[in-house]
Amino acid sequence: MLPDEIPPGVQVVTLPGGIRTLAYTHTPPPVAPPVPVAQPIPAWAKTTALLVPTVGGGTAAAGIGISYAAPGLIAMSHALWAAVALIAAAAIGVPALLRLGRNTTGTGGGSTHITQNITATGLFGKAHGTINH
């Protein structure tokens, strides 16, 4: 027989003695797909699910706290700017007051002037100086 003449369910088989013959074969029934088994939830998923509301609640609480603290923070920034202005005024004013106080509390006429003349000969020469009071 030609292969296209063989009816369905019949195949050419080789017997243990080496003889080839036609025989009915049993086709195995189609295997049903395995039933899915419920998998346990991974630990990382549980941890993430528990952390999400905590982080969201913490963010909301921080936002509310900042909204309540905003007036105090603004006042504190104004106080810091006032302190910076005070330090700047002190840095300028204190030396000016000291200079005024030094000029008015002198014991006599003016201040003492000292003149010093220094001369040197050559690029690496020894310097000589005179002081005149």
GROMACS .gro file of N, CA and C in nm:
model
  399
    1MET      N    1   0.083  -0.118   0.000
    1MET     CA    2   0.000   0.000   0.000
    1MET      C    3   0.088   0.124   0.000
    2LEU      N    4   0.033   0.223  -0.062
    2LEU     CA    5   0.101   0.351  -0.063
    2LEU      C    6   0.073   0.423   0.068
    3PRO      N    7   0.163   0.509   0.109
    3PRO     CA    8   0.142   0.576   0.238
    3PRO      C    9   0.015   0.658   0.244
    4ASP      N   10  -0.030   0.716   0.132
    4ASP     CA   11  -0.153   0.794   0.137
    4ASP      C   12  -0.278   0.707   0.139
    5GLU      N   13  -0.267   0.574   0.114
    5GLU     CA   14  -0.381   0.482   0.120
    5GLU      C   15  -0.403   0.425   0.259
    6ILE      N   16  -0.311   0.445   0.350
    6ILE     CA   17  -0.322   0.389   0.485
    6ILE      C   18  -0.429   0.468   0.559
    7PRO      N   19  -0.530   0.396   0.616
    7PRO     CA   20  -0.637   0.467   0.688
    7PRO      C   21  -0.586   0.528   0.819
    8PRO      N   22  -0.660   0.625   0.873
    8PRO     CA   23  -0.617   0.685   0.999
    8PRO      C   24  -0.621   0.584   1.112
    9GLY      N   25  -0.526   0.594   1.202
    9GLY     CA   26  -0.518   0.502   1.316
    9GLY      C   27  -0.435   0.380   1.284
   10VAL      N   28  -0.387   0.363   1.158
   10VAL     CA   29  -0.306   0.248   1.119
   10VAL      C   30  -0.167   0.301   1.084
   11GLN      N   31  -0.065   0.231   1.131
   11GLN     CA   32   0.072   0.271   1.103
   11GLN      C   33   0.155   0.149   1.066
   12VAL      N   34   0.267   0.174   1.001
   12VAL     CA   35   0.361   0.067   0.970
   12VAL      C   36   0.448   0.051   1.093
   13VAL      N   37   0.454  -0.072   1.149
   13VAL     CA   38   0.534  -0.099   1.267
   13VAL      C   39   0.633  -0.211   1.236
   14THR      N   40   0.744  -0.215   1.308
   14THR     CA   41   0.843  -0.320   1.292
   14THR      C   42   0.832  -0.410   1.414
   15LEU      N   43   0.810  -0.539   1.391
   15LEU     CA   44   0.796  -0.637   1.499
   15LEU      C   45   0.934  -0.677   1.549
   16PRO      N   46   0.942  -0.740   1.669
   16PRO     CA   47   1.072  -0.780   1.722
   16PRO      C   48   1.150  -0.872   1.629
   17GLY      N   49   1.086  -0.949   1.543
   17GLY     CA   50   1.157  -1.040   1.451
   17GLY      C   51   1.208  -0.965   1.330
   18GLY      N   52   1.179  -0.836   1.316
   18GLY     CA   53   1.229  -0.758   1.204
   18GLY      C   54   1.129  -0.743   1.092
   19ILE      N   55   1.011  -0.804   1.105
   19ILE     CA   56   0.910  -0.795   1.000
   19ILE      C   57   0.833  -0.664   1.016
   20ARG      N   58   0.808  -0.598   0.901
   20ARG     CA   59   0.730  -0.475   0.902
   20ARG      C   60   0.589  -0.507   0.860
   21THR      N   61   0.495  -0.452   0.937
   21THR     CA   62   0.354  -0.480   0.909
   21THR      C   63   0.270  -0.360   0.947
   22LEU      N   64   0.143  -0.362   0.904
   22LEU     CA   65   0.050  -0.257   0.941
   22LEU      C   66  -0.018  -0.297   1.071
   23ALA      N   67  -0.040  -0.199   1.157
   23ALA     CA   68  -0.105  -0.229   1.284
   23ALA      C   69  -0.181  -0.106   1.329
   24TYR      N   70  -0.291  -0.133   1.403
   24TYR     CA   71  -0.363  -0.022   1.465
   24TYR      C   72  -0.283   0.027   1.585
   25THR      N   73  -0.276   0.154   1.598
   25THR     CA   74  -0.202   0.211   1.712
   25THR      C   75  -0.298   0.293   1.795
   26HIS      N   76  -0.269   0.294   1.919
   26HIS     CA   77  -0.351   0.375   2.010
   26HIS      C   78  -0.284   0.512   2.023
   27THR      N   79  -0.360   0.612   1.993
   27THR     CA   80  -0.307   0.746   2.014
   27THR      C   81  -0.339   0.785   2.157
   28PRO      N   82  -0.239   0.833   2.227
   28PRO     CA   83  -0.265   0.871   2.366
   28PRO      C   84  -0.362   0.989   2.368
   29PRO      N   85  -0.448   0.989   2.465
   29PRO     CA   86  -0.542   1.102   2.474
   29PRO      C   87  -0.464   1.232   2.498
   30PRO      N   88  -0.515   1.342   2.451
   30PRO     CA   89  -0.442   1.468   2.471
   30PRO      C   90  -0.426   1.497   2.621
   31VAL      N   91  -0.309   1.539   2.654
   31VAL     CA   92  -0.278   1.567   2.794
   31VAL      C   93  -0.341   1.701   2.832
   32ALA      N   94  -0.416   1.698   2.938
   32ALA     CA   95  -0.479   1.822   2.986
   32ALA      C   96  -0.371   1.913   3.043
   33PRO      N   97  -0.385   2.043   3.021
   33PRO     CA   98  -0.284   2.133   3.079
   33PRO      C   99  -0.287   2.123   3.231
   34PRO      N  100  -0.172   2.136   3.292
   34PRO     CA  101  -0.168   2.124   3.439
   34PRO      C  102  -0.252   2.234   3.504
   35VAL      N  103  -0.316   2.196   3.610
   35VAL     CA  104  -0.397   2.291   3.685
   35VAL      C  105  -0.303   2.384   3.759
   36PRO      N  106  -0.320   2.514   3.740
   36PRO     CA  107  -0.229   2.605   3.810
   36PRO      C  108  -0.248   2.595   3.962
   37VAL      N  109  -0.136   2.588   4.029
   37VAL     CA  110  -0.137   2.580   4.174
   37VAL      C  111  -0.112   2.720   4.229
   38ALA      N  112  -0.186   2.756   4.327
   38ALA     CA  113  -0.170   2.889   4.386
   38ALA      C  114  -0.029   2.901   4.445
   39GLN      N  115   0.043   3.003   4.400
   39GLN     CA  116   0.178   3.027   4.448
   39GLN      C  117   0.172   3.119   4.570
   40PRO      N  118   0.260   3.099   4.665
   40PRO     CA  119   0.262   3.190   4.779
   40PRO      C  120   0.313   3.328   4.737
   41ILE      N  121   0.269   3.429   4.807
   41ILE     CA  122   0.312   3.566   4.776
   41ILE      C  123   0.456   3.583   4.825
   42PRO      N  124   0.546   3.636   4.740
   42PRO     CA  125   0.685   3.653   4.783
   42PRO      C  126   0.696   3.753   4.898
   43ALA      N  127   0.800   3.735   4.976
   43ALA     CA  128   0.820   3.821   5.093
   43ALA      C  129   0.843   3.967   5.052
   44TRP      N  130   0.915   3.990   4.941
   44TRP     CA  131   0.940   4.127   4.899
   44TRP      C  132   0.811   4.199   4.862
   45ALA      N  133   0.714   4.123   4.805
   45ALA     CA  134   0.588   4.186   4.768
   45ALA      C  135   0.508   4.223   4.894
   46LYS      N  136   0.514   4.136   4.994
   46LYS     CA  137   0.444   4.169   5.119
   46LYS      C  138   0.507   4.293   5.185
   47THR      N  139   0.641   4.296   5.186
   47THR     CA  140   0.709   4.409   5.248
   47THR      C  141   0.677   4.538   5.175
   48THR      N  142   0.678   4.533   5.043
   48THR     CA  143   0.647   4.652   4.964
   48THR      C  144   0.504   4.696   4.988
   49ALA      N  145   0.412   4.603   4.994
   49ALA     CA  146   0.272   4.637   5.016
   49ALA      C  147   0.252   4.700   5.153
   50LEU      N  148   0.331   4.660   5.251
   50LEU     CA  149   0.319   4.720   5.383
   50LEU      C  150   0.388   4.856   5.391
   51LEU      N  151   0.493   4.876   5.313
   51LEU     CA  152   0.566   5.002   5.319
   51LEU      C  153   0.498   5.115   5.243
   52VAL      N  154   0.422   5.083   5.140
   52VAL     CA  155   0.362   5.188   5.056
   52VAL      C  156   0.273   5.281   5.138
   53PRO      N  157   0.177   5.232   5.217
   53PRO     CA  158   0.095   5.327   5.293
   53PRO      C  159   0.176   5.400   5.400
   54THR      N  160   0.277   5.335   5.454
   54THR     CA  161   0.359   5.401   5.555
   54THR      C  162   0.435   5.519   5.495
   55VAL      N  163   0.496   5.498   5.380
   55VAL     CA  164   0.570   5.605   5.315
   55VAL      C  165   0.475   5.716   5.271
   56GLY      N  166   0.360   5.679   5.217
   56GLY     CA  167   0.262   5.780   5.176
   56GLY      C  168   0.211   5.860   5.295
   57GLY      N  169   0.184   5.792   5.405
   57GLY     CA  170   0.139   5.863   5.526
   57GLY      C  171   0.247   5.952   5.582
   58GLY      N  172   0.372   5.906   5.579
   58GLY     CA  173   0.483   5.989   5.627
   58GLY      C  174   0.501   6.113   5.542
   59THR      N  175   0.487   6.098   5.412
   59THR     CA  176   0.497   6.214   5.323
   59THR      C  177   0.385   6.313   5.350
   60ALA      N  178   0.264   6.263   5.370
   60ALA     CA  179   0.151   6.352   5.400
   60ALA      C  180   0.172   6.423   5.533
   61ALA      N  181   0.220   6.351   5.633
   61ALA     CA  182   0.245   6.413   5.763
   61ALA      C  183   0.355   6.519   5.753
   62ALA      N  184   0.457   6.492   5.673
   62ALA     CA  185   0.563   6.592   5.655
   62ALA      C  186   0.509   6.717   5.588
   63GLY      N  187   0.423   6.699   5.489
   63GLY     CA  188   0.363   6.815   5.422
   63GLY      C  189   0.279   6.899   5.516
   64ILE      N  190   0.201   6.832   5.602
   64ILE     CA  191   0.118   6.904   5.698
   64ILE      C  192   0.207   6.976   5.800
   65GLY      N  193   0.313   6.909   5.845
   65GLY     CA  194   0.404   6.971   5.941
   65GLY      C  195   0.474   7.093   5.884
   66ILE      N  196   0.514   7.084   5.758
   66ILE     CA  197   0.578   7.200   5.696
   66ILE      C  198   0.480   7.314   5.680
   67SER      N  199   0.354   7.282   5.648
   67SER     CA  200   0.256   7.391   5.634
   67SER      C  201   0.231   7.459   5.768
   68TYR      N  202   0.233   7.384   5.878
   68TYR     CA  203   0.218   7.446   6.010
   68TYR      C  204   0.343   7.522   6.052
   69ALA      N  205   0.460   7.476   6.009
   69ALA     CA  206   0.586   7.537   6.051
   69ALA      C  207   0.626   7.655   5.963
   70ALA      N  208   0.561   7.674   5.849
   70ALA     CA  209   0.603   7.778   5.755
   70ALA      C  210   0.608   7.918   5.817
   71PRO      N  211   0.507   7.962   5.894
   71PRO     CA  212   0.518   8.097   5.952
   71PRO      C  213   0.638   8.110   6.046
   72GLY      N  214   0.665   8.008   6.125
   72GLY     CA  215   0.780   8.012   6.214
   72GLY      C  216   0.911   8.014   6.137
   73LEU      N  217   0.918   7.937   6.026
   73LEU     CA  218   1.039   7.936   5.945
   73LEU      C  219   1.062   8.072   5.879
   74ILE      N  220   0.955   8.136   5.837
   74ILE     CA  221   0.969   8.270   5.777
   74ILE      C  222   1.019   8.368   5.882
   75ALA      N  223   0.963   8.363   6.001
   75ALA     CA  224   1.007   8.452   6.109
   75ALA      C  225   1.154   8.425   6.145
   76MET      N  226   1.192   8.298   6.145
   76MET     CA  227   1.330   8.263   6.177
   76MET      C  228   1.425   8.316   6.071
   77SER      N  229   1.385   8.310   5.943
   77SER     CA  230   1.472   8.363   5.839
   77SER      C  231   1.486   8.514   5.853
   78HIS      N  232   1.377   8.583   5.891
   78HIS     CA  233   1.387   8.727   5.914
   78HIS      C  234   1.482   8.757   6.031
   79ALA      N  235   1.475   8.676   6.135
   79ALA     CA  236   1.564   8.696   6.250
   79ALA      C  237   1.709   8.672   6.211
   80LEU      N  238   1.734   8.572   6.128
   80LEU     CA  239   1.871   8.546   6.084
   80LEU      C  240   1.925   8.660   5.999
   81TRP      N  241   1.840   8.716   5.911
   81TRP     CA  242   1.884   8.831   5.831
   81TRP      C  243   1.912   8.952   5.921
   82ALA      N  244   1.833   8.968   6.026
   82ALA     CA  245   1.859   9.078   6.120
   82ALA      C  246   1.991   9.056   6.192
   83ALA      N  247   2.022   8.932   6.227
   83ALA     CA  248   2.149   8.902   6.293
   83ALA      C  249   2.266   8.929   6.199
   84VAL      N  250   2.250   8.895   6.072
   84VAL     CA  251   2.356   8.923   5.974
   84VAL      C  252   2.377   9.073   5.960
   85ALA      N  253   2.268   9.150   5.957
   85ALA     CA  254   2.280   9.296   5.948
   85ALA      C  255   2.349   9.352   6.072
   86LEU      N  256   2.317   9.298   6.190
   86LEU     CA  257   2.381   9.343   6.314
   86LEU      C  258   2.531   9.314   6.313
   87ILE      N  259   2.570   9.197   6.266
   87ILE     CA  260   2.711   9.161   6.259
   87ILE      C  261   2.784   9.252   6.159
   88ALA      N  262   2.720   9.280   6.045
   88ALA     CA  263   2.782   9.368   5.946
   88ALA      C  264   2.796   9.509   6.001
   89ALA      N  265   2.694   9.558   6.071
   89ALA     CA  266   2.703   9.692   6.130
   89ALA      C  267   2.812   9.697   6.237
   90ALA      N  268   2.824   9.591   6.315
   90ALA     CA  269   2.927   9.587   6.418
   90ALA      C  270   3.066   9.583   6.355
   91ALA      N  271   3.080   9.511   6.245
   91ALA     CA  272   3.210   9.501   6.179
   91ALA      C  273   3.253   9.636   6.122
   92ILE      N  274   3.157   9.718   6.086
   92ILE     CA  275   3.190   9.850   6.032
   92ILE      C  276   3.195   9.955   6.143
   93GLY      N  277   3.101   9.948   6.235
   93GLY     CA  278   3.087  10.052   6.337
   93GLY      C  279   3.189  10.048   6.447
   94VAL      N  280   3.225   9.930   6.495
   94VAL     CA  281   3.318   9.920   6.609
   94VAL      C  282   3.455   9.978   6.574
   95PRO      N  283   3.515   9.945   6.460
   95PRO     CA  284   3.644  10.009   6.428
   95PRO      C  285   3.633  10.161   6.414
   96ALA      N  286   3.520  10.208   6.360
   96ALA     CA  287   3.503  10.354   6.347
   96ALA      C  288   3.495  10.419   6.484
   97LEU      N  289   3.423  10.359   6.579
   97LEU     CA  290   3.415  10.413   6.714
   97LEU      C  291   3.549  10.409   6.784
   98LEU      N  292   3.624  10.303   6.765
   98LEU     CA  293   3.756  10.293   6.826
   98LEU      C  294   3.849  10.400   6.770
   99ARG      N  295   3.840  10.426   6.641
   99ARG     CA  296   3.923  10.529   6.580
   99ARG      C  297   3.887  10.667   6.633
  100LEU      N  298   3.759  10.693   6.649
  100LEU     CA  299   3.716  10.822   6.704
  100LEU      C  300   3.762  10.836   6.849
  101GLY      N  301   3.748  10.732   6.927
  101GLY     CA  302   3.788  10.735   7.067
  101GLY      C  303   3.937  10.752   7.083
  102ARG      N  304   4.017  10.695   6.997
  102ARG     CA  305   4.161  10.705   7.006
  102ARG      C  306   4.208  10.847   6.973
  103ASN      N  307   4.145  10.913   6.879
  103ASN     CA  308   4.187  11.047   6.840
  103ASN      C  309   4.152  11.150   6.947
  104THR      N  310   4.045  11.133   7.019
  104THR     CA  311   4.002  11.234   7.118
  104THR      C  312   4.066  11.213   7.254
  105THR      N  313   4.120  11.097   7.283
  105THR     CA  314   4.177  11.072   7.416
  105THR      C  315   4.328  11.086   7.417
  106GLY      N  316   4.388  11.152   7.322
  106GLY     CA  317   4.533  11.169   7.318
  106GLY      C  318   4.581  11.261   7.429
  107THR      N  319   4.712  11.260   7.463
  107THR     CA  320   4.766  11.338   7.574
  107THR      C  321   4.817  11.473   7.528
  108GLY      N  322   4.821  11.497   7.405
  108GLY     CA  323   4.876  11.624   7.364
  108GLY      C  324   4.822  11.662   7.228
  109GLY      N  325   4.915  11.709   7.146
  109GLY     CA  326   4.875  11.758   7.016
  109GLY      C  327   4.838  11.648   6.920
  110GLY      N  328   4.931  11.606   6.842
  110GLY     CA  329   4.900  11.511   6.737
  110GLY      C  330   4.964  11.376   6.764
  111SER      N  331   4.972  11.299   6.663
  111SER     CA  332   5.032  11.167   6.678
  111SER      C  333   5.180  11.173   6.640
  112THR      N  334   5.257  11.075   6.683
  112THR     CA  335   5.400  11.069   6.657
  112THR      C  336   5.422  11.005   6.521
  113HIS      N  337   5.511  11.068   6.443
  113HIS     CA  338   5.544  11.013   6.311
  113HIS      C  339   5.688  10.967   6.313
  114ILE      N  340   5.711  10.849   6.263
  114ILE     CA  341   5.846  10.794   6.253
  114ILE      C  342   5.875  10.774   6.106
  115THR      N  343   5.990  10.822   6.061
  115THR     CA  344   6.032  10.806   5.922
  115THR      C  345   6.151  10.713   5.921
  116GLN      N  346   6.151  10.618   5.832
  116GLN     CA  347   6.262  10.523   5.821
  116GLN      C  348   6.307  10.522   5.677
  117ASN      N  349   6.437  10.541   5.657
  117ASN     CA  350   6.495  10.537   5.523
  117ASN      C  351   6.579  10.411   5.512
  118ILE      N  352   6.552  10.332   5.409
  118ILE     CA  353   6.627  10.207   5.388
  118ILE      C  354   6.688  10.214   5.250
  119THR      N  355   6.817  10.179   5.242
  119THR     CA  356   6.885  10.177   5.114
  119THR      C  357   6.958  10.045   5.099
  120ALA      N  358   6.968  10.000   4.975
  120ALA     CA  359   7.042   9.877   4.945
  120ALA      C  360   7.108   9.895   4.810
  121THR      N  361   7.228   9.841   4.796
  121THR     CA  362   7.300   9.851   4.669
  121THR      C  363   7.300   9.715   4.601
  122GLY      N  364   7.267   9.713   4.475
  122GLY     CA  365   7.266   9.587   4.401
  122GLY      C  366   7.140   9.506   4.427
  123LEU      N  367   7.131   9.398   4.350
  123LEU     CA  368   7.011   9.314   4.360
  123LEU      C  369   7.008   9.237   4.492
  124PHE      N  370   7.121   9.183   4.535
  124PHE     CA  371   7.129   9.107   4.659
  124PHE      C  372   7.214   9.178   4.762
  125GLY      N  373   7.222   9.309   4.759
  125GLY     CA  374   7.305   9.384   4.851
  125GLY      C  375   7.243   9.393   4.989
  126LYS      N  376   7.327   9.424   5.089
  126LYS     CA  377   7.281   9.435   5.227
  126LYS      C  378   7.211   9.569   5.244
  127ALA      N  379   7.096   9.568   5.313
  127ALA     CA  380   7.019   9.690   5.334
  127ALA      C  381   7.066   9.761   5.459
  128HIS      N  382   7.068   9.896   5.454
  128HIS     CA  383   7.104   9.980   5.567
  128HIS      C  384   6.989  10.076   5.588
  129GLY      N  385   6.955  10.104   5.713
  129GLY     CA  386   6.844  10.193   5.739
  129GLY      C  387   6.871  10.290   5.850
  130THR      N  388   6.801  10.403   5.848
  130THR     CA  389   6.807  10.504   5.954
  130THR      C  390   6.668  10.536   5.997
  131ILE      N  391   6.649  10.558   6.125
  131ILE     CA  392   6.519  10.592   6.181
  131ILE      C  393   6.525  10.734   6.231
  132ASN      N  394   6.432  10.819   6.189
  132ASN     CA  395   6.423  10.959   6.232
  132ASN      C  396   6.294  10.977   6.311
  133HIS      N  397   6.306  11.029   6.435
  133HIS     CA  398   6.186  11.053   6.517
  133HIS      C  399   6.136  11.192   6.495
   0.00000   0.00000   0.00000
